[in-house]
């Protein structure tokens, strides 16, 4: 537990994590404010469901989020493991306690801090959006285009309450970024990167290639593509139906892949661990 708490503190002390959180926080707050200043929303409607970050695909905030999607997991590690591995701190920490717990704490702290950070950031965006736009605003024709198809996994959440669907996608996006941060951690454990800049660049390139390859491999089967699953508008425009079983299977495959990479990282470093 002491390793975990120490790692959490280190993550929040990391300048990479702090600057990332500040930048995304500004996006989450300023995006709905800037949208409210545009006159075209008088035509499209003012229901807040339309304008939270992930739903409004034409907003600048949405574009920034998707452009930096593969950057978030890299920065979320704060390079804590990388910095310790390339200093005397690593040997000191290993000698002071259970070696396996050190490794496990890195995984748990990276995952939970990343998941918590992005969940809170999205909740702030939702709060600001629903504060600016009236929740009782009439549902226009444009609003109807955003409702998920009845067969989609997210429709049951929308049918219960549109906010339930919003929270569902917040969970899915935060979970995806958190799992990707463990892939970055595994890269730092497996590949001997000596340069700090390479430690940022190489995992980003690998994540981007992985995202591209998955998209190419599942081009004809988007219901299994996580890049599609975590986008709320996809549920209203896709011809293919994404069932809850597809979501579970897609995330299950990602989790198995993460565990596989972490296993390789553990075995590669077990001599020092």
mmCIF file with all atom_site columns, N, CA, C and O in Angstrom, residues 31-61:
data_model
loop_
_atom_site.group_PDB
_atom_site.id
_atom_site.type_symbol
_atom_site.label_atom_id
_atom_site.label_alt_id
_atom_site.label_comp_id
_atom_site.label_asym_id
_atom_site.label_entity_id
_atom_site.label_seq_id
_atom_site.pdbx_PDB_ins_code
_atom_site.Cartn_x
_atom_site.Cartn_y
_atom_site.Cartn_z
_atom_site.occupancy
_atom_site.B_iso_or_equiv
_atom_site.pdbx_formal_charge
_atom_site.auth_seq_id
_atom_site.auth_comp_id
_atom_site.auth_asym_id
_atom_site.auth_atom_id
_atom_site.pdbx_PDB_model_num
ATOM 1   N N  . UNK A 1 31 ? -14.819 24.876 -24.029 1.00 0.00 ? 31 UNK A N  1
ATOM 2   C CA . UNK A 1 31 ? -15.519 24.370 -25.212 1.00 0.00 ? 31 UNK A CA 1
ATOM 3   C C  . UNK A 1 31 ? -17.024 24.643 -25.163 1.00 0.00 ? 31 UNK A C  1
ATOM 4   O O  . UNK A 1 31 ? -17.569 25.232 -26.101 1.00 0.00 ? 31 UNK A O  1
ATOM 5   N N  . UNK A 1 32 ? -17.752 24.235 -24.114 1.00 0.00 ? 32 UNK A N  1
ATOM 6   C CA . UNK A 1 32 ? -19.193 24.537 -24.097 1.00 0.00 ? 32 UNK A CA 1
ATOM 7   C C  . UNK A 1 32 ? -19.493 26.032 -24.036 1.00 0.00 ? 32 UNK A C  1
ATOM 8   O O  . UNK A 1 32 ? -20.517 26.485 -24.565 1.00 0.00 ? 32 UNK A O  1
ATOM 9   N N  . UNK A 1 33 ? -18.604 26.812 -23.407 1.00 0.00 ? 33 UNK A N  1
ATOM 10  C CA . UNK A 1 33 ? -18.814 28.264 -23.348 1.00 0.00 ? 33 UNK A CA 1
ATOM 11  C C  . UNK A 1 33 ? -18.722 28.859 -24.741 1.00 0.00 ? 33 UNK A C  1
ATOM 12  O O  . UNK A 1 33 ? -19.548 29.693 -25.136 1.00 0.00 ? 33 UNK A O  1
ATOM 13  N N  . UNK A 1 34 ? -17.716 28.449 -25.507 1.00 0.00 ? 34 UNK A N  1
ATOM 14  C CA . UNK A 1 34 ? -17.550 28.971 -26.868 1.00 0.00 ? 34 UNK A CA 1
ATOM 15  C C  . UNK A 1 34 ? -18.698 28.554 -27.768 1.00 0.00 ? 34 UNK A C  1
ATOM 16  O O  . UNK A 1 34 ? -19.133 29.317 -28.633 1.00 0.00 ? 34 UNK A O  1
ATOM 17  N N  . UNK A 1 35 ? -19.213 27.336 -27.555 1.00 0.00 ? 35 UNK A N  1
ATOM 18  C CA . UNK A 1 35 ? -20.344 26.863 -28.368 1.00 0.00 ? 35 UNK A CA 1
ATOM 19  C C  . UNK A 1 35 ? -21.580 27.715 -28.101 1.00 0.00 ? 35 UNK A C  1
ATOM 20  O O  . UNK A 1 35 ? -22.322 28.063 -29.023 1.00 0.00 ? 35 UNK A O  1
ATOM 21  N N  . UNK A 1 36 ? -21.789 28.076 -26.845 1.00 0.00 ? 36 UNK A N  1
ATOM 22  C CA . UNK A 1 36 ? -22.979 28.860 -26.482 1.00 0.00 ? 36 UNK A CA 1
ATOM 23  C C  . UNK A 1 36 ? -22.969 30.244 -27.116 1.00 0.00 ? 36 UNK A C  1
ATOM 24  O O  . UNK A 1 36 ? -24.023 30.884 -27.218 1.00 0.00 ? 36 UNK A O  1
ATOM 25  N N  . UNK A 1 37 ? -21.794 30.705 -27.531 1.00 0.00 ? 37 UNK A N  1
ATOM 26  C CA . UNK A 1 37 ? -21.690 32.038 -28.129 1.00 0.00 ? 37 UNK A CA 1
ATOM 27  C C  . UNK A 1 37 ? -21.994 32.031 -29.629 1.00 0.00 ? 37 UNK A C  1
ATOM 28  O O  . UNK A 1 37 ? -22.122 33.092 -30.238 1.00 0.00 ? 37 UNK A O  1
ATOM 29  N N  . UNK A 1 38 ? -22.087 30.849 -30.215 1.00 0.00 ? 38 UNK A N  1
ATOM 30  C CA . UNK A 1 38 ? -22.385 30.741 -31.644 1.00 0.00 ? 38 UNK A CA 1
ATOM 31  C C  . UNK A 1 38 ? -23.880 30.881 -31.893 1.00 0.00 ? 38 UNK A C  1
ATOM 32  O O  . UNK A 1 38 ? -24.707 30.285 -31.190 1.00 0.00 ? 38 UNK A O  1
ATOM 33  N N  . UNK A 1 39 ? -24.241 31.632 -32.916 1.00 0.00 ? 39 UNK A N  1
ATOM 34  C CA . UNK A 1 39 ? -25.644 31.909 -33.202 1.00 0.00 ? 39 UNK A CA 1
ATOM 35  C C  . UNK A 1 39 ? -26.373 30.731 -33.838 1.00 0.00 ? 39 UNK A C  1
ATOM 36  O O  . UNK A 1 39 ? -27.596 30.628 -33.753 1.00 0.00 ? 39 UNK A O  1
ATOM 37  N N  . UNK A 1 40 ? -25.622 29.800 -34.476 1.00 0.00 ? 40 UNK A N  1
ATOM 38  C CA . UNK A 1 40 ? -26.288 28.710 -35.183 1.00 0.00 ? 40 UNK A CA 1
ATOM 39  C C  . UNK A 1 40 ? -26.997 27.743 -34.247 1.00 0.00 ? 40 UNK A C  1
ATOM 40  O O  . UNK A 1 40 ? -27.871 26.978 -34.677 1.00 0.00 ? 40 UNK A O  1
ATOM 41  N N  . UNK A 1 41 ? -26.675 27.776 -32.949 1.00 0.00 ? 41 UNK A N  1
ATOM 42  C CA . UNK A 1 41 ? -27.340 26.850 -32.034 1.00 0.00 ? 41 UNK A CA 1
ATOM 43  C C  . UNK A 1 41 ? -28.817 27.210 -31.863 1.00 0.00 ? 41 UNK A C  1
ATOM 44  O O  . UNK A 1 41 ? -29.605 26.371 -31.425 1.00 0.00 ? 41 UNK A O  1
ATOM 45  N N  . UNK A 1 42 ? -29.194 28.446 -32.207 1.00 0.00 ? 42 UNK A N  1
ATOM 46  C CA . UNK A 1 42 ? -30.607 28.817 -32.136 1.00 0.00 ? 42 UNK A CA 1
ATOM 47  C C  . UNK A 1 42 ? -31.430 28.000 -33.122 1.00 0.00 ? 42 UNK A C  1
ATOM 48  O O  . UNK A 1 42 ? -32.623 27.773 -32.931 1.00 0.00 ? 42 UNK A O  1
ATOM 49  N N  . UNK A 1 43 ? -30.781 27.566 -34.197 1.00 0.00 ? 43 UNK A N  1
ATOM 50  C CA . UNK A 1 43 ? -31.456 26.768 -35.212 1.00 0.00 ? 43 UNK A CA 1
ATOM 51  C C  . UNK A 1 43 ? -31.413 25.283 -34.848 1.00 0.00 ? 43 UNK A C  1
ATOM 52  O O  . UNK A 1 43 ? -32.404 24.566 -34.957 1.00 0.00 ? 43 UNK A O  1
ATOM 53  N N  . UNK A 1 44 ? -30.254 24.820 -34.412 1.00 0.00 ? 44 UNK A N  1
ATOM 54  C CA . UNK A 1 44 ? -30.074 23.405 -34.117 1.00 0.00 ? 44 UNK A CA 1
ATOM 55  C C  . UNK A 1 44 ? -30.687 22.997 -32.775 1.00 0.00 ? 44 UNK A C  1
ATOM 56  O O  . UNK A 1 44 ? -30.957 21.823 -32.549 1.00 0.00 ? 44 UNK A O  1
ATOM 57  N N  . UNK A 1 45 ? -30.906 23.962 -31.907 1.00 0.00 ? 45 UNK A N  1
ATOM 58  C CA . UNK A 1 45 ? -31.458 23.644 -30.595 1.00 0.00 ? 45 UNK A CA 1
ATOM 59  C C  . UNK A 1 45 ? -30.449 23.878 -29.486 1.00 0.00 ? 45 UNK A C  1
ATOM 60  O O  . UNK A 1 45 ? -29.252 23.998 -29.735 1.00 0.00 ? 45 UNK A O  1
ATOM 61  N N  . UNK A 1 46 ? -30.916 23.929 -28.243 1.00 0.00 ? 46 UNK A N  1
ATOM 62  C CA . UNK A 1 46 ? -30.047 24.265 -27.120 1.00 0.00 ? 46 UNK A CA 1
ATOM 63  C C  . UNK A 1 46 ? -30.033 23.190 -26.037 1.00 0.00 ? 46 UNK A C  1
ATOM 64  O O  . UNK A 1 46 ? -29.638 23.453 -24.907 1.00 0.00 ? 46 UNK A O  1
ATOM 65  N N  . UNK A 1 47 ? -30.442 21.987 -26.388 1.00 0.00 ? 47 UNK A N  1
ATOM 66  C CA . UNK A 1 47 ? -30.426 20.924 -25.392 1.00 0.00 ? 47 UNK A CA 1
ATOM 67  C C  . UNK A 1 47 ? -28.990 20.540 -25.052 1.00 0.00 ? 47 UNK A C  1
ATOM 68  O O  . UNK A 1 47 ? -28.187 20.300 -25.959 1.00 0.00 ? 47 UNK A O  1
ATOM 69  N N  . UNK A 1 48 ? -28.613 20.476 -23.782 1.00 0.00 ? 48 UNK A N  1
ATOM 70  C CA . UNK A 1 48 ? -27.219 20.208 -23.406 1.00 0.00 ? 48 UNK A CA 1
ATOM 71  C C  . UNK A 1 48 ? -26.710 18.844 -23.871 1.00 0.00 ? 48 UNK A C  1
ATOM 72  O O  . UNK A 1 48 ? -25.498 18.656 -24.029 1.00 0.00 ? 48 UNK A O  1
ATOM 73  N N  . UNK A 1 49 ? -27.607 17.881 -24.083 1.00 0.00 ? 49 UNK A N  1
ATOM 74  C CA . UNK A 1 49 ? -27.204 16.558 -24.553 1.00 0.00 ? 49 UNK A CA 1
ATOM 75  C C  . UNK A 1 49 ? -26.438 16.644 -25.865 1.00 0.00 ? 49 UNK A C  1
ATOM 76  O O  . UNK A 1 49 ? -25.577 15.815 -26.152 1.00 0.00 ? 49 UNK A O  1
ATOM 77  N N  . UNK A 1 50 ? -26.720 17.666 -26.640 1.00 0.00 ? 50 UNK A N  1
ATOM 78  C CA . UNK A 1 50 ? -26.093 17.823 -27.953 1.00 0.00 ? 50 UNK A CA 1
ATOM 79  C C  . UNK A 1 50 ? -24.673 18.364 -27.874 1.00 0.00 ? 50 UNK A C  1
ATOM 80  O O  . UNK A 1 50 ? -23.900 18.194 -28.823 1.00 0.00 ? 50 UNK A O  1
ATOM 81  N N  . UNK A 1 51 ? -24.306 19.019 -26.765 1.00 0.00 ? 51 UNK A N  1
ATOM 82  C CA . UNK A 1 51 ? -23.098 19.838 -26.777 1.00 0.00 ? 51 UNK A CA 1
ATOM 83  C C  . UNK A 1 51 ? -22.009 19.440 -25.795 1.00 0.00 ? 51 UNK A C  1
ATOM 84  O O  . UNK A 1 51 ? -20.998 20.137 -25.711 1.00 0.00 ? 51 UNK A O  1
ATOM 85  N N  . UNK A 1 52 ? -22.181 18.337 -25.054 1.00 0.00 ? 52 UNK A N  1
ATOM 86  C CA . UNK A 1 52 ? -21.053 17.925 -24.219 1.00 0.00 ? 52 UNK A CA 1
ATOM 87  C C  . UNK A 1 52 ? -19.948 17.418 -25.138 1.00 0.00 ? 52 UNK A C  1
ATOM 88  O O  . UNK A 1 52 ? -20.172 17.070 -26.289 1.00 0.00 ? 52 UNK A O  1
ATOM 89  N N  . UNK A 1 53 ? -18.741 17.391 -24.651 1.00 0.00 ? 53 UNK A N  1
ATOM 90  C CA . UNK A 1 53 ? -17.543 17.265 -25.484 1.00 0.00 ? 53 UNK A CA 1
ATOM 91  C C  . UNK A 1 53 ? -17.573 16.118 -26.479 1.00 0.00 ? 53 UNK A C  1
ATOM 92  O O  . UNK A 1 53 ? -17.266 16.304 -27.660 1.00 0.00 ? 53 UNK A O  1
ATOM 93  N N  . UNK A 1 54 ? -17.927 14.920 -26.047 1.00 0.00 ? 54 UNK A N  1
ATOM 94  C CA . UNK A 1 54 ? -17.854 13.765 -26.935 1.00 0.00 ? 54 UNK A CA 1
ATOM 95  C C  . UNK A 1 54 ? -19.002 13.699 -27.933 1.00 0.00 ? 54 UNK A C  1
ATOM 96  O O  . UNK A 1 54 ? -18.872 13.066 -28.976 1.00 0.00 ? 54 UNK A O  1
ATOM 97  N N  . UNK A 1 55 ? -20.105 14.342 -27.625 1.00 0.00 ? 55 UNK A N  1
ATOM 98  C CA . UNK A 1 55 ? -21.254 14.295 -28.526 1.00 0.00 ? 55 UNK A CA 1
ATOM 99  C C  . UNK A 1 55 ? -21.147 15.313 -29.647 1.00 0.00 ? 55 UNK A C  1
ATOM 100 O O  . UNK A 1 55 ? -21.520 15.035 -30.796 1.00 0.00 ? 55 UNK A O  1
ATOM 101 N N  . UNK A 1 56 ? -20.624 16.493 -29.345 1.00 0.00 ? 56 UNK A N  1
ATOM 102 C CA . UNK A 1 56 ? -20.548 17.551 -30.355 1.00 0.00 ? 56 UNK A CA 1
ATOM 103 C C  . UNK A 1 56 ? -19.279 17.372 -31.186 1.00 0.00 ? 56 UNK A C  1
ATOM 104 O O  . UNK A 1 56 ? -18.240 17.963 -30.913 1.00 0.00 ? 56 UNK A O  1
ATOM 105 N N  . UNK A 1 57 ? -19.379 16.558 -32.232 1.00 0.00 ? 57 UNK A N  1
ATOM 106 C CA . UNK A 1 57 ? -18.205 16.195 -33.029 1.00 0.00 ? 57 UNK A CA 1
ATOM 107 C C  . UNK A 1 57 ? -17.658 17.341 -33.870 1.00 0.00 ? 57 UNK A C  1
ATOM 108 O O  . UNK A 1 57 ? -16.545 17.247 -34.394 1.00 0.00 ? 57 UNK A O  1
ATOM 109 N N  . UNK A 1 58 ? -18.406 18.418 -34.021 1.00 0.00 ? 58 UNK A N  1
ATOM 110 C CA . UNK A 1 58 ? -17.927 19.537 -34.842 1.00 0.00 ? 58 UNK A CA 1
ATOM 111 C C  . UNK A 1 58 ? -17.247 20.616 -33.990 1.00 0.00 ? 58 UNK A C  1
ATOM 112 O O  . UNK A 1 58 ? -16.694 21.563 -34.535 1.00 0.00 ? 58 UNK A O  1
ATOM 113 N N  . UNK A 1 59 ? -17.276 20.469 -32.678 1.00 0.00 ? 59 UNK A N  1
ATOM 114 C CA . UNK A 1 59 ? -16.681 21.496 -31.822 1.00 0.00 ? 59 UNK A CA 1
ATOM 115 C C  . UNK A 1 59 ? -15.163 21.376 -31.805 1.00 0.00 ? 59 UNK A C  1
ATOM 116 O O  . UNK A 1 59 ? -14.601 20.301 -32.033 1.00 0.00 ? 59 UNK A O  1
ATOM 117 N N  . UNK A 1 60 ? -14.498 22.476 -31.507 1.00 0.00 ? 60 UNK A N  1
ATOM 118 C CA . UNK A 1 60 ? -13.035 22.462 -31.459 1.00 0.00 ? 60 UNK A CA 1
ATOM 119 C C  . UNK A 1 60 ? -12.525 21.602 -30.308 1.00 0.00 ? 60 UNK A C  1
ATOM 120 O O  . UNK A 1 60 ? -11.483 20.958 -30.412 1.00 0.00 ? 60 UNK A O  1
ATOM 121 N N  . UNK A 1 61 ? -13.271 21.553 -29.216 1.00 0.00 ? 61 UNK A N  1
ATOM 122 C CA . UNK A 1 61 ? -12.859 20.742 -28.083 1.00 0.00 ? 61 UNK A CA 1
ATOM 123 C C  . UNK A 1 61 ? -12.839 19.259 -28.417 1.00 0.00 ? 61 UNK A C  1
ATOM 124 O O  . UNK A 1 61 ? -11.930 18.529 -28.023 1.00 0.00 ? 61 UNK A O  1
#
